[in-house]
PDB file of C-alpha atoms and ligand atoms in Angstrom:
ATOM      1  CA  UNK Z   1     130.752 -69.391 -58.616  1.00  0.00           C
ATOM      2  CA  UNK Z   2     130.105 -66.179 -60.614  1.00  0.00           C
ATOM      3  CA  UNK Z   3     128.816 -63.394 -58.585  1.00  0.00           C
ATOM      4  CA  UNK Z   4     125.615 -62.040 -60.364  1.00  0.00           C
ATOM      5  CA  UNK Z   5     123.473 -58.934 -59.838  1.00  0.00           C
ATOM      6  CA  UNK Z   6     120.064 -58.973 -61.423  1.00  0.00           C
ATOM      7  CA  UNK Z   7     118.489 -55.539 -62.511  1.00  0.00           C
ATOM      8  CA  UNK Z   8     114.805 -56.416 -63.168  1.00  0.00           C
ATOM      9  CA  UNK Z   9     111.264 -55.066 -63.493  1.00  0.00           C
ATOM     10  CA  UNK Z  10     109.255 -58.204 -62.010  1.00  0.00           C
ATOM     11  CA  UNK Z  11     107.111 -58.927 -64.100  1.00  0.00           C
ATOM     12  CA  UNK Z  12     106.093 -62.416 -64.974  1.00  0.00           C
ATOM     13  CA  UNK Z  13     108.838 -63.420 -67.280  1.00  0.00           C
ATOM     14  CA  UNK Z  14     111.343 -61.602 -64.775  1.00  0.00           C
ATOM     15  CA  UNK Z  15     109.939 -63.846 -62.209  1.00  0.00           C
ATOM     16  CA  UNK Z  16     110.477 -67.103 -64.354  1.00  0.00           C
ATOM     17  CA  UNK Z  17     114.100 -65.829 -65.022  1.00  0.00           C
ATOM     18  CA  UNK Z  18     114.953 -65.454 -61.330  1.00  0.00           C
ATOM     19  CA  UNK Z  19     113.351 -68.722 -60.481  1.00  0.00           C
ATOM     20  CA  UNK Z  20     115.459 -70.346 -63.194  1.00  0.00           C
ATOM     21  CA  UNK Z  21     118.630 -68.545 -61.786  1.00  0.00           C
ATOM     22  CA  UNK Z  22     118.419 -69.408 -57.994  1.00  0.00           C
ATOM     23  CA  UNK Z  23     119.486 -73.064 -58.280  1.00  0.00           C
ATOM     24  CA  UNK Z  24     122.213 -72.854 -60.759  1.00  0.00           C
ATOM     25  CA  UNK Z  25     125.625 -74.029 -59.450  1.00  0.00           C
ATOM     26  CA  UNK Z  26     127.506 -71.633 -61.683  1.00  0.00           C
ATOM     27  CA  UNK Z  27     126.312 -68.482 -60.325  1.00  0.00           C
ATOM     28  CA  UNK Z  28     125.398 -66.646 -57.057  1.00  0.00           C
ATOM     29  CA  UNK Z  29     122.835 -64.030 -56.986  1.00  0.00           C
ATOM     30  CA  UNK Z  30     124.588 -61.488 -54.756  1.00  0.00           C
ATOM     31  CA  UNK Z  31     121.943 -58.781 -55.243  1.00  0.00           C
ATOM     32  CA  UNK Z  32     118.785 -57.650 -56.984  1.00  0.00           C
ATOM     33  CA  UNK Z  33     117.855 -54.261 -58.091  1.00  0.00           C
ATOM     34  CA  UNK Z  34     114.615 -53.242 -59.393  1.00  0.00           C
ATOM     35  CA  UNK Z  35     113.408 -50.733 -62.001  1.00  0.00           C
ATOM     36  CA  UNK Z  36     110.203 -49.111 -63.328  1.00  0.00           C
ATOM     37  CA  UNK Z  37     109.165 -50.947 -66.457  1.00  0.00           C
ATOM     38  CA  UNK Z  38     106.449 -53.674 -66.051  1.00  0.00           C
ATOM     39  CA  UNK Z  39     105.371 -52.300 -62.659  1.00  0.00           C
ATOM     40  CA  UNK Z  40     106.560 -49.277 -60.645  1.00  0.00           C
ATOM     41  CA  UNK Z  41     109.932 -50.006 -59.023  1.00  0.00           C
ATOM     42  CA  UNK Z  42     108.923 -50.502 -55.368  1.00  0.00           C
ATOM     43  CA  UNK Z  43     105.982 -52.885 -56.581  1.00  0.00           C
ATOM     44  CA  UNK Z  44     108.887 -54.852 -58.430  1.00  0.00           C
ATOM     45  CA  UNK Z  45     110.901 -54.808 -55.310  1.00  0.00           C
ATOM     46  CA  UNK Z  46     108.135 -56.419 -53.404  1.00  0.00           C
ATOM     47  CA  UNK Z  47     107.797 -58.925 -56.097  1.00  0.00           C
ATOM     48  CA  UNK Z  48     111.547 -59.833 -56.104  1.00  0.00           C
ATOM     49  CA  UNK Z  49     111.206 -60.211 -52.295  1.00  0.00           C
ATOM     50  CA  UNK Z  50     108.323 -62.543 -52.678  1.00  0.00           C
ATOM     51  CA  UNK Z  51     110.029 -64.430 -55.525  1.00  0.00           C
ATOM     52  CA  UNK Z  52     113.355 -64.962 -53.644  1.00  0.00           C
ATOM     53  CA  UNK Z  53     111.123 -66.073 -50.778  1.00  0.00           C
ATOM     54  CA  UNK Z  54     109.515 -68.635 -52.647  1.00  0.00           C
ATOM     55  CA  UNK Z  55     112.501 -69.749 -54.089  1.00  0.00           C
ATOM     56  CA  UNK Z  56     114.364 -70.194 -50.678  1.00  0.00           C
ATOM     57  CA  UNK Z  57     116.676 -67.201 -51.111  1.00  0.00           C
ATOM     58  CA  UNK Z  58     115.197 -64.745 -48.785  1.00  0.00           C
ATOM     59  CA  UNK Z  59     118.582 -63.396 -47.816  1.00  0.00           C
ATOM     60  CA  UNK Z  60     119.495 -61.891 -50.951  1.00  0.00           C
ATOM     61  CA  UNK Z  61     119.303 -57.914 -50.817  1.00  0.00           C
ATOM     62  CA  UNK Z  62     116.986 -56.278 -53.116  1.00  0.00           C
ATOM     63  CA  UNK Z  63     117.313 -52.553 -53.600  1.00  0.00           C
ATOM     64  CA  UNK Z  64     114.568 -50.287 -55.221  1.00  0.00           C
ATOM     65  CA  UNK Z  65     115.825 -48.389 -58.187  1.00  0.00           C
ATOM     66  CA  UNK Z  66     114.644 -45.627 -60.549  1.00  0.00           C
ATOM     67  CA  UNK Z  67     111.032 -45.181 -60.672  1.00  0.00           C
ATOM     68  CA  UNK Z  68     111.133 -42.935 -63.586  1.00  0.00           C
ATOM     69  CA  UNK Z  69     112.857 -42.796 -67.033  1.00  0.00           C
ATOM     70  CA  UNK Z  70     116.046 -40.468 -67.632  1.00  0.00           C
ATOM     71  CA  UNK Z  71     114.138 -38.345 -69.941  1.00  0.00           C
ATOM     72  CA  UNK Z  72     110.402 -39.220 -69.857  1.00  0.00           C
ATOM     73  CA  UNK Z  73     108.292 -37.552 -67.396  1.00  0.00           C
ATOM     74  CA  UNK Z  74     105.235 -40.038 -67.596  1.00  0.00           C
ATOM     75  CA  UNK Z  75     105.666 -43.506 -65.760  1.00  0.00           C
ATOM     76  CA  UNK Z  76     104.611 -46.039 -68.442  1.00  0.00           C
ATOM     77  CA  UNK Z  77     103.943 -49.639 -67.219  1.00  0.00           C
ATOM     78  CA  UNK Z  78     103.113 -53.060 -68.548  1.00  0.00           C
ATOM     79  CA  UNK Z  79     100.474 -53.999 -66.212  1.00  0.00           C
ATOM     80  CA  UNK Z  80      97.975 -54.718 -68.856  1.00  0.00           C
ATOM     81  CA  UNK Z  81      99.926 -57.904 -69.729  1.00  0.00           C
ATOM     82  CA  UNK Z  82     101.911 -58.412 -66.306  1.00  0.00           C
ATOM     83  CA  UNK Z  83      98.784 -57.882 -64.307  1.00  0.00           C
ATOM     84  CA  UNK Z  84      98.260 -54.902 -61.715  1.00  0.00           C
ATOM     85  CA  UNK Z  85     100.724 -56.250 -59.280  1.00  0.00           C
ATOM     86  CA  UNK Z  86     103.103 -57.560 -61.780  1.00  0.00           C
ATOM     87  CA  UNK Z  87     102.767 -61.145 -61.215  1.00  0.00           C
ATOM     88  CA  UNK Z  88      99.247 -61.959 -62.599  1.00  0.00           C
ATOM     89  CA  UNK Z  89      97.626 -61.168 -59.401  1.00  0.00           C
ATOM     90  CA  UNK Z  90      99.365 -63.792 -57.483  1.00  0.00           C
ATOM     91  CA  UNK Z  91     101.302 -62.672 -54.477  1.00  0.00           C
ATOM     92  CA  UNK Z  92     103.120 -65.859 -53.034  1.00  0.00           C
ATOM     93  CA  UNK Z  93     104.512 -65.880 -49.609  1.00  0.00           C
ATOM     94  CA  UNK Z  94     104.881 -62.739 -47.519  1.00  0.00           C
ATOM     95  CA  UNK Z  95     108.449 -61.652 -47.714  1.00  0.00           C
ATOM     96  CA  UNK Z  96     110.331 -61.771 -44.228  1.00  0.00           C
ATOM     97  CA  UNK Z  97     112.739 -58.837 -45.407  1.00  0.00           C
ATOM     98  CA  UNK Z  98     112.586 -55.545 -46.882  1.00  0.00           C
ATOM     99  CA  UNK Z  99     114.347 -53.762 -49.503  1.00  0.00           C
ATOM    100  CA  UNK Z 100     117.899 -52.382 -48.545  1.00  0.00           C
ATOM    101  CA  UNK Z 101     118.186 -48.611 -47.812  1.00  0.00           C
ATOM    102  CA  UNK Z 102     120.670 -47.801 -50.854  1.00  0.00           C
ATOM    103  CA  UNK Z 103     119.435 -47.379 -54.605  1.00  0.00           C
ATOM    104  CA  UNK Z 104     119.948 -50.077 -57.207  1.00  0.00           C
ATOM    105  CA  UNK Z 105     122.293 -47.957 -58.870  1.00  0.00           C
ATOM    106  CA  UNK Z 106     124.379 -47.321 -55.697  1.00  0.00           C
ATOM    107  CA  UNK Z 107     124.237 -51.165 -54.879  1.00  0.00           C
ATOM    108  CA  UNK Z 108     125.868 -51.870 -58.334  1.00  0.00           C
ATOM    109  CA  UNK Z 109     128.518 -49.480 -58.034  1.00  0.00           C
ATOM    110  CA  UNK Z 110     129.550 -50.583 -54.657  1.00  0.00           C
ATOM    111  CA  UNK Z 111     129.527 -54.300 -55.640  1.00  0.00           C
ATOM    112  CA  UNK Z 112     131.381 -53.403 -58.778  1.00  0.00           C
ATOM    113  CA  UNK Z 113     134.055 -51.699 -56.642  1.00  0.00           C
ATOM    114  CA  UNK Z 114     134.388 -54.491 -54.265  1.00  0.00           C
ATOM    115  CA  UNK Z 115     134.810 -57.127 -57.013  1.00  0.00           C
ATOM    116  CA  UNK Z 116     136.416 -55.265 -60.039  1.00  0.00           C
ATOM    117  CA  UNK Z 117     136.289 -57.343 -63.108  1.00  0.00           C
ATOM    118  CA  UNK Z 118     134.242 -60.211 -61.532  1.00  0.00           C
ATOM    119  CA  UNK Z 119     130.536 -59.115 -61.537  1.00  0.00           C
ATOM    120  CA  UNK Z 120     127.946 -60.345 -64.127  1.00  0.00           C
ATOM    121  CA  UNK Z 121     125.098 -58.174 -64.487  1.00  0.00           C
ATOM    122  CA  UNK Z 122     121.900 -59.537 -66.053  1.00  0.00           C
ATOM    123  CA  UNK Z 123     119.638 -56.558 -67.028  1.00  0.00           C
ATOM    124  CA  UNK Z 124     116.037 -57.754 -67.463  1.00  0.00           C
ATOM    125  CA  UNK Z 125     114.288 -54.453 -67.809  1.00  0.00           C
ATOM    126  CA  UNK Z 126     114.803 -50.847 -68.958  1.00  0.00           C
ATOM    127  CA  UNK Z 127     118.422 -49.755 -68.420  1.00  0.00           C
ATOM    128  CA  UNK Z 128     117.672 -46.714 -66.132  1.00  0.00           C
ATOM    129  CA  UNK Z 129     119.561 -48.183 -63.025  1.00  0.00           C
ATOM    130  CA  UNK Z 130     122.704 -49.216 -65.132  1.00  0.00           C
ATOM    131  CA  UNK Z 131     122.877 -45.472 -66.596  1.00  0.00           C
ATOM    132  CA  UNK Z 132     122.685 -43.928 -63.246  1.00  0.00           C
ATOM    133  CA  UNK Z 133     125.316 -46.069 -62.163  1.00  0.00           C
ATOM    134  CA  UNK Z 134     127.247 -45.101 -64.859  1.00  0.00           C
ATOM    135  CA  UNK Z 135     126.686 -41.602 -63.955  1.00  0.00           C
ATOM    136  CA  UNK Z 136     127.886 -42.410 -60.531  1.00  0.00           C
ATOM    137  CA  UNK Z 137     130.911 -44.207 -61.497  1.00  0.00           C
ATOM    138  CA  UNK Z 138     132.151 -43.500 -65.147  1.00  0.00           C
ATOM    139  CA  UNK Z 139     134.619 -46.503 -64.554  1.00  0.00           C
ATOM    140  CA  UNK Z 140     131.740 -48.899 -64.459  1.00  0.00           C
ATOM    141  CA  UNK Z 141     132.426 -50.594 -67.832  1.00  0.00           C
ATOM    142  CA  UNK Z 142     135.851 -51.606 -66.821  1.00  0.00           C
ATOM    143  CA  UNK Z 143     134.713 -52.453 -63.185  1.00  0.00           C
ATOM    144  CA  UNK Z 144     131.859 -54.951 -64.315  1.00  0.00           C
ATOM    145  CA  UNK Z 145     132.783 -58.210 -65.846  1.00  0.00           C
ATOM    146  CA  UNK Z 146     130.016 -58.500 -68.214  1.00  0.00           C
ATOM    147  CA  UNK Z 147     126.436 -57.229 -68.806  1.00  0.00           C
ATOM    148  CA  UNK Z 148     123.822 -59.454 -70.452  1.00  0.00           C
ATOM    149  CA  UNK Z 149     120.547 -57.223 -71.545  1.00  0.00           C
ATOM    150  CA  UNK Z 150     117.343 -58.628 -72.671  1.00  0.00           C
ATOM    151  CA  UNK Z 151     116.237 -55.743 -75.126  1.00  0.00           C
ATOM    152  CA  UNK Z 152     116.107 -54.446 -78.333  1.00  0.00           C
ATOM    153  CA  UNK Z 153     114.391 -55.174 -81.549  1.00  0.00           C
ATOM    154  CA  UNK Z 154     116.700 -55.066 -84.350  1.00  0.00           C
ATOM    155  CA  UNK Z 155     115.428 -56.878 -87.678  1.00  0.00           C
ATOM    156  CA  UNK Z 156     111.979 -57.875 -85.938  1.00  0.00           C
ATOM    157  CA  UNK Z 157     108.932 -55.580 -85.080  1.00  0.00           C
ATOM    158  CA  UNK Z 158     108.835 -54.115 -81.474  1.00  0.00           C
ATOM    159  CA  UNK Z 159     106.470 -55.210 -78.944  1.00  0.00           C
ATOM    160  CA  UNK Z 160     105.167 -51.828 -77.566  1.00  0.00           C
ATOM    161  CA  UNK Z 161     105.298 -49.903 -80.727  1.00  0.00           C
ATOM    162  CA  UNK Z 162     106.038 -51.386 -84.237  1.00  0.00           C
ATOM    163  CA  UNK Z 163     109.776 -50.482 -83.882  1.00  0.00           C
ATOM    164  CA  UNK Z 164     110.485 -50.649 -80.252  1.00  0.00           C
ATOM    165  CA  UNK Z 165     110.809 -53.227 -77.547  1.00  0.00           C
ATOM    166  CA  UNK Z 166     109.533 -52.651 -74.260  1.00  0.00           C
ATOM    167  CA  UNK Z 167     112.711 -52.465 -72.362  1.00  0.00           C
ATOM    168  CA  UNK Z 168     114.203 -49.890 -74.728  1.00  0.00           C
ATOM    169  CA  UNK Z 169     110.809 -48.041 -75.208  1.00  0.00           C
ATOM    170  CA  UNK Z 170     110.624 -47.498 -71.523  1.00  0.00           C
ATOM    171  CA  UNK Z 171     113.860 -45.525 -71.295  1.00  0.00           C
ATOM    172  CA  UNK Z 172     115.447 -44.932 -74.625  1.00  0.00           C
ATOM    173  CA  UNK Z 173     117.916 -42.413 -73.217  1.00  0.00           C
ATOM    174  CA  UNK Z 174     119.300 -44.791 -70.686  1.00  0.00           C
ATOM    175  CA  UNK Z 175     119.618 -47.589 -73.393  1.00  0.00           C
ATOM    176  CA  UNK Z 176     121.558 -45.311 -75.635  1.00  0.00           C
ATOM    177  CA  UNK Z 177     123.875 -44.443 -72.889  1.00  0.00           C
ATOM    178  CA  UNK Z 178     124.470 -47.821 -71.719  1.00  0.00           C
ATOM    179  CA  UNK Z 179     124.992 -49.230 -75.529  1.00  0.00           C
ATOM    180  CA  UNK Z 180     127.515 -46.480 -75.839  1.00  0.00           C
ATOM    181  CA  UNK Z 181     129.494 -46.671 -72.603  1.00  0.00           C
ATOM    182  CA  UNK Z 182     131.895 -49.706 -73.799  1.00  0.00           C
ATOM    183  CA  UNK Z 183     130.655 -52.316 -71.415  1.00  0.00           C
ATOM    184  CA  UNK Z 184     131.317 -56.101 -72.247  1.00  0.00           C
ATOM    185  CA  UNK Z 185     127.770 -56.278 -73.331  1.00  0.00           C
ATOM    186  CA  UNK Z 186     125.744 -58.976 -74.856  1.00  0.00           C
ATOM    187  CA  UNK Z 187     122.236 -57.951 -76.079  1.00  0.00           C
ATOM    188  CA  UNK Z 188     119.482 -60.492 -76.353  1.00  0.00           C
ATOM    189  CA  UNK Z 189     116.900 -58.686 -78.379  1.00  0.00           C
ATOM    190  CA  UNK Z 190     113.405 -59.664 -79.471  1.00  0.00           C
ATOM    191  CA  UNK Z 191     114.873 -61.075 -82.552  1.00  0.00           C
ATOM    192  CA  UNK Z 192     115.952 -64.127 -80.537  1.00  0.00           C
ATOM    193  CA  UNK Z 193     113.400 -64.050 -77.658  1.00  0.00           C
ATOM    194  CA  UNK Z 194     110.286 -63.731 -80.059  1.00  0.00           C
ATOM    195  CA  UNK Z 195     111.021 -67.328 -80.734  1.00  0.00           C
ATOM    196  CA  UNK Z 196     110.744 -68.453 -76.991  1.00  0.00           C
ATOM    197  CA  UNK Z 197     107.029 -69.290 -77.116  1.00  0.00           C
ATOM    198  CA  UNK Z 198     106.015 -71.959 -74.612  1.00  0.00           C
ATOM    199  CA  UNK Z 199     102.779 -73.768 -75.366  1.00  0.00           C
ATOM    200  CA  UNK Z 200     100.324 -76.040 -73.483  1.00  0.00           C
ATOM    201  CA  UNK Z 201     102.578 -78.876 -73.336  1.00  0.00           C
ATOM    202  CA  UNK Z 202     105.429 -76.827 -71.609  1.00  0.00           C
ATOM    203  CA  UNK Z 203     102.844 -75.028 -69.500  1.00  0.00           C
ATOM    204  CA  UNK Z 204     101.164 -78.293 -68.413  1.00  0.00           C
ATOM    205  CA  UNK Z 205     104.252 -79.823 -67.458  1.00  0.00           C
ATOM    206  CA  UNK Z 206     104.858 -76.990 -65.221  1.00  0.00           C
ATOM    207  CA  UNK Z 207     101.501 -77.003 -63.663  1.00  0.00           C
ATOM    208  CA  UNK Z 208     101.768 -80.781 -62.935  1.00  0.00           C
ATOM    209  CA  UNK Z 209     105.047 -80.599 -61.161  1.00  0.00           C
ATOM    210  CA  UNK Z 210     104.683 -80.151 -57.375  1.00  0.00           C
ATOM    211  CA  UNK Z 211     107.947 -78.224 -56.587  1.00  0.00           C
ATOM    212  CA  UNK Z 212     107.702 -74.699 -55.081  1.00  0.00           C
ATOM    213  CA  UNK Z 213     109.454 -73.042 -58.079  1.00  0.00           C
ATOM    214  CA  UNK Z 214     107.252 -74.815 -60.661  1.00  0.00           C
ATOM    215  CA  UNK Z 215     104.220 -73.810 -58.716  1.00  0.00           C
ATOM    216  CA  UNK Z 216     105.214 -70.331 -58.238  1.00  0.00           C
ATOM    217  CA  UNK Z 217     105.985 -70.152 -61.937  1.00  0.00           C
ATOM    218  CA  UNK Z 218     102.729 -71.650 -62.796  1.00  0.00           C
ATOM    219  CA  UNK Z 219     100.733 -69.102 -60.666  1.00  0.00           C
ATOM    220  CA  UNK Z 220     102.522 -66.114 -62.072  1.00  0.00           C
ATOM    221  CA  UNK Z 221     102.025 -67.269 -65.686  1.00  0.00           C
ATOM    222  CA  UNK Z 222      98.315 -67.270 -65.427  1.00  0.00           C
ATOM    223  CA  UNK Z 223      97.173 -63.656 -66.669  1.00  0.00           C
ATOM    224  CA  UNK Z 224     100.384 -63.388 -68.802  1.00  0.00           C
ATOM    225  CA  UNK Z 225      99.377 -66.465 -70.508  1.00  0.00           C
ATOM    226  CA  UNK Z 226      95.894 -65.376 -71.095  1.00  0.00           C
ATOM    227  CA  UNK Z 227      96.840 -62.077 -72.568  1.00  0.00           C
ATOM    228  CA  UNK Z 228      99.522 -63.696 -74.942  1.00  0.00           C
ATOM    229  CA  UNK Z 229      97.346 -66.244 -76.037  1.00  0.00           C
ATOM    230  CA  UNK Z 230      94.842 -63.370 -77.126  1.00  0.00           C
ATOM    231  CA  UNK Z 231      97.490 -61.101 -78.569  1.00  0.00           C
ATOM    232  CA  UNK Z 232      99.354 -63.723 -80.419  1.00  0.00           C
ATOM    233  CA  UNK Z 233      98.082 -67.022 -79.812  1.00  0.00           C
ATOM    234  CA  UNK Z 234      94.992 -66.315 -81.817  1.00  0.00           C
ATOM    235  CA  UNK Z 235      96.887 -66.340 -84.941  1.00  0.00           C
ATOM    236  CA  UNK Z 236      98.465 -69.680 -84.081  1.00  0.00           C
ATOM    237  CA  UNK Z 237      95.253 -71.098 -82.642  1.00  0.00           C
ATOM    238  CA  UNK Z 238      97.382 -71.645 -79.422  1.00  0.00           C
ATOM    239  CA  UNK Z 239      97.431 -71.291 -75.736  1.00  0.00           C
ATOM    240  CA  UNK Z 240     101.057 -69.948 -74.686  1.00  0.00           C
ATOM    241  CA  UNK Z 241     103.270 -66.898 -74.131  1.00  0.00           C
ATOM    242  CA  UNK Z 242     107.112 -65.779 -74.735  1.00  0.00           C
ATOM    243  CA  UNK Z 243     109.540 -66.223 -72.238  1.00  0.00           C
ATOM    244  CA  UNK Z 244     111.659 -63.186 -73.111  1.00  0.00           C
ATOM    245  CA  UNK Z 245     113.731 -62.655 -69.830  1.00  0.00           C
ATOM    246  CA  UNK Z 246     114.793 -66.378 -69.187  1.00  0.00           C
ATOM    247  CA  UNK Z 247     116.173 -66.728 -72.468  1.00  0.00           C
ATOM    248  CA  UNK Z 248     118.617 -63.997 -71.610  1.00  0.00           C
ATOM    249  CA  UNK Z 249     119.349 -65.740 -68.395  1.00  0.00           C
ATOM    250  CA  UNK Z 250     120.136 -69.065 -69.988  1.00  0.00           C
ATOM    251  CA  UNK Z 251     122.390 -67.401 -72.449  1.00  0.00           C
ATOM    252  CA  UNK Z 252     124.246 -65.672 -69.780  1.00  0.00           C
ATOM    253  CA  UNK Z 253     125.004 -69.184 -68.214  1.00  0.00           C
ATOM    254  CA  UNK Z 254     125.496 -70.883 -71.584  1.00  0.00           C
ATOM    255  CA  UNK Z 255     126.637 -68.541 -74.212  1.00  0.00           C
ATOM    256  CA  UNK Z 256     127.248 -71.282 -76.597  1.00  0.00           C
ATOM    257  CA  UNK Z 257     123.460 -71.775 -76.972  1.00  0.00           C
ATOM    258  CA  UNK Z 258     123.357 -68.666 -79.072  1.00  0.00           C
ATOM    259  CA  UNK Z 259     125.075 -67.225 -82.101  1.00  0.00           C
ATOM    260  CA  UNK Z 260     126.301 -63.556 -82.200  1.00  0.00           C
ATOM    261  CA  UNK Z 261     127.326 -60.792 -84.537  1.00  0.00           C
ATOM    262  CA  UNK Z 262     129.226 -57.868 -83.104  1.00  0.00           C
ATOM    263  CA  UNK Z 263     127.431 -54.352 -84.069  1.00  0.00           C
ATOM    264  CA  UNK Z 264     127.471 -50.656 -82.825  1.00  0.00           C
ATOM    265  CA  UNK Z 265     123.822 -50.413 -81.603  1.00  0.00           C
ATOM    266  CA  UNK Z 266     122.346 -47.041 -81.445  1.00  0.00           C
ATOM    267  CA  UNK Z 267     118.855 -46.000 -80.220  1.00  0.00           C
ATOM    268  CA  UNK Z 268     116.668 -43.735 -82.020  1.00  0.00           C
ATOM    269  CA  UNK Z 269     115.675 -40.781 -79.588  1.00  0.00           C
ATOM    270  CA  UNK Z 270     113.988 -38.376 -81.748  1.00  0.00           C
ATOM    271  CA  UNK Z 271     111.533 -40.284 -84.043  1.00  0.00           C
ATOM    272  CA  UNK Z 272     107.772 -39.362 -83.521  1.00  0.00           C
ATOM    273  CA  UNK Z 273     107.001 -43.237 -84.640  1.00  0.00           C
ATOM    274  CA  UNK Z 274     110.624 -44.877 -84.284  1.00  0.00           C
ATOM    275  CA  UNK Z 275     111.597 -43.621 -80.799  1.00  0.00           C
ATOM    276  CA  UNK Z 276     113.091 -46.490 -78.736  1.00  0.00           C
ATOM    277  CA  UNK Z 277     114.148 -48.355 -82.044  1.00  0.00           C
ATOM    278  CA  UNK Z 278     117.654 -50.015 -81.802  1.00  0.00           C
ATOM    279  CA  UNK Z 279     119.495 -49.653 -85.094  1.00  0.00           C
ATOM    280  CA  UNK Z 280     122.291 -51.340 -86.540  1.00  0.00           C
ATOM    281  CA  UNK Z 281     124.380 -50.106 -89.434  1.00  0.00           C
ATOM    282  CA  UNK Z 282     125.056 -52.984 -92.013  1.00  0.00           C
ATOM    283  CA  UNK Z 283     126.504 -50.804 -95.024  1.00  0.00           C
ATOM    284  CA  UNK Z 284     130.055 -51.362 -94.158  1.00  0.00           C
ATOM    285  CA  UNK Z 285     131.023 -47.603 -95.318  1.00  0.00           C
ATOM    286  CA  UNK Z 286     130.332 -44.230 -94.062  1.00  0.00           C
ATOM    287  CA  UNK Z 287     129.846 -40.852 -95.686  1.00  0.00           C
ATOM    288  CA  UNK Z 288     130.858 -37.202 -94.642  1.00  0.00           C
ATOM    289  CA  UNK Z 289     127.261 -36.552 -93.730  1.00  0.00           C
ATOM    290  CA  UNK Z 290     127.343 -39.673 -91.588  1.00  0.00           C
ATOM    291  CA  UNK Z 291     130.729 -40.209 -90.017  1.00  0.00           C
ATOM    292  CA  UNK Z 292     131.482 -43.569 -88.303  1.00  0.00           C
ATOM    293  CA  UNK Z 293     130.327 -43.692 -84.589  1.00  0.00           C
ATOM    294  CA  UNK Z 294     133.366 -44.296 -82.237  1.00  0.00           C
ATOM    295  CA  UNK Z 295     131.336 -46.462 -79.690  1.00  0.00           C
ATOM    296  CA  UNK Z 296     132.740 -50.021 -79.134  1.00  0.00           C
ATOM    297  CA  UNK Z 297     130.478 -52.698 -80.772  1.00  0.00           C
ATOM    298  CA  UNK Z 298     128.623 -54.880 -78.671  1.00  0.00           C
ATOM    299  CA  UNK Z 299     127.869 -58.651 -79.008  1.00  0.00           C
ATOM    300  CA  UNK Z 300     124.352 -59.061 -80.330  1.00  0.00           C
ATOM    301  CA  UNK Z 301     122.604 -62.608 -80.222  1.00  0.00           C
ATOM    302  CA  UNK Z 302     121.034 -63.322 -83.449  1.00  0.00           C
ATOM    303  CA  UNK Z 303     119.807 -66.883 -82.910  1.00  0.00           C
ATOM    304  CA  UNK Z 304     119.535 -69.451 -80.210  1.00  0.00           C
ATOM    305  CA  UNK Z 305     119.162 -73.042 -79.937  1.00  0.00           C
ATOM    306  CA  UNK Z 306     115.475 -72.441 -78.477  1.00  0.00           C
ATOM    307  CA  UNK Z 307     114.457 -76.095 -77.700  1.00  0.00           C
ATOM    308  CA  UNK Z 308     117.444 -76.468 -75.659  1.00  0.00           C
ATOM    309  CA  UNK Z 309     117.021 -73.100 -73.941  1.00  0.00           C
ATOM    310  CA  UNK Z 310     113.328 -73.822 -73.174  1.00  0.00           C
ATOM    311  CA  UNK Z 311     114.051 -77.395 -71.806  1.00  0.00           C
ATOM    312  CA  UNK Z 312     116.916 -75.798 -69.441  1.00  0.00           C
ATOM    313  CA  UNK Z 313     114.300 -73.478 -68.061  1.00  0.00           C
ATOM    314  CA  UNK Z 314     111.745 -76.129 -67.715  1.00  0.00           C
ATOM    315  CA  UNK Z 315     114.341 -78.398 -65.721  1.00  0.00           C
ATOM    316  CA  UNK Z 316     115.358 -75.810 -63.343  1.00  0.00           C
ATOM    317  CA  UNK Z 317     111.752 -74.852 -62.548  1.00  0.00           C
TER     318      UNK Z 317
HETATM  319  C1  BDR W   1     110.576 -57.318 -72.067  1.00  0.00           C
HETATM  320  O1  BDR W   1     109.669 -56.402 -71.785  1.00  0.00           O
HETATM  321  C2  BDR W   1     109.121 -56.683 -70.547  1.00  0.00           C
HETATM  322  O2  BDR W   1     107.665 -56.778 -70.726  1.00  0.00           O
HETATM  323  C3  BDR W   1     109.667 -58.155 -70.305  1.00  0.00           C
HETATM  324  O3  BDR W   1     109.681 -58.434 -68.971  1.00  0.00           O
HETATM  325  C4  BDR W   1     110.800 -58.261 -71.023  1.00  0.00           C
HETATM  326  O4  BDR W   1     111.792 -57.736 -70.195  1.00  0.00           O
HETATM  327  C5  BDR W   1     110.188 -57.814 -73.547  1.00  0.00           C
HETATM  328  O5  BDR W   1     110.251 -56.937 -74.444  1.00  0.00           O
HETATM  329 CA1   CA W   2     111.421 -57.645 -67.837  1.00  0.00          CA
END
């Protein structure tokens, strides 16, 4: 079984991704780290403990990670869409455990050193913890087997600003550091996850299933579905929501469900309207004014077999 560290800001779709992962025979969740993003990182850690408790994995260590971006003083969260507590107001079972003493970045570095080349990292939030881990251990890209990150909006509009997706916008500097660091990195951007719309049929099947994972997911989806239906469903005349993070989890387990391109991805750090945009240079040539960037290309998912992906998630729940 592959050892998996999940770095996350739970967060409703993060919760669904964790619930999808807990019972997959190919991977063992060895640790969870939380990061600011949808909610403050301590709230996210409490949520992670509750999700793991509900899923029957109360022993998985949860480390609280960064509560601020690397270079933004203000903590910006996504509570209007994920609910004040990040789980649509649902709390689930009281967790037995507490977060561990080390930080999420320290935990990641320790595990990567213990299992060189073996660790899979699934990053479902801003990349602050991965960037901090990189500063603690510059060899991290060689020590970690692979990183899969849900983030970026390359050829599609963003979801926080016109150009930036939430996970890049919440910590643009961290995203830029990680994208340039040389990880074996797969990026699963909004270009793919904006197709992960689940509507009434999918949601009702979940609601009608009595299993603990289905019921927990059904509860935490409530406010998220409500807000998404108003924001996006209005145009489609439909109730539903986008399951961004679970798509990245499925792609980590079954890479053949997506199609990829290799690109150097850079993050716009300076733009007044475009800060947090993820940029790809498609020219195929460079000029003296704009010489080639030396960074290693990353693997960018550009399309996925979405009916199969959404069915995998539904069956796992
Ligand atoms: C990402 O932002 C968060 O709101 C979601 O949890 C997901 O990770 C989508 O842009
Ligand atoms: Ca997330």
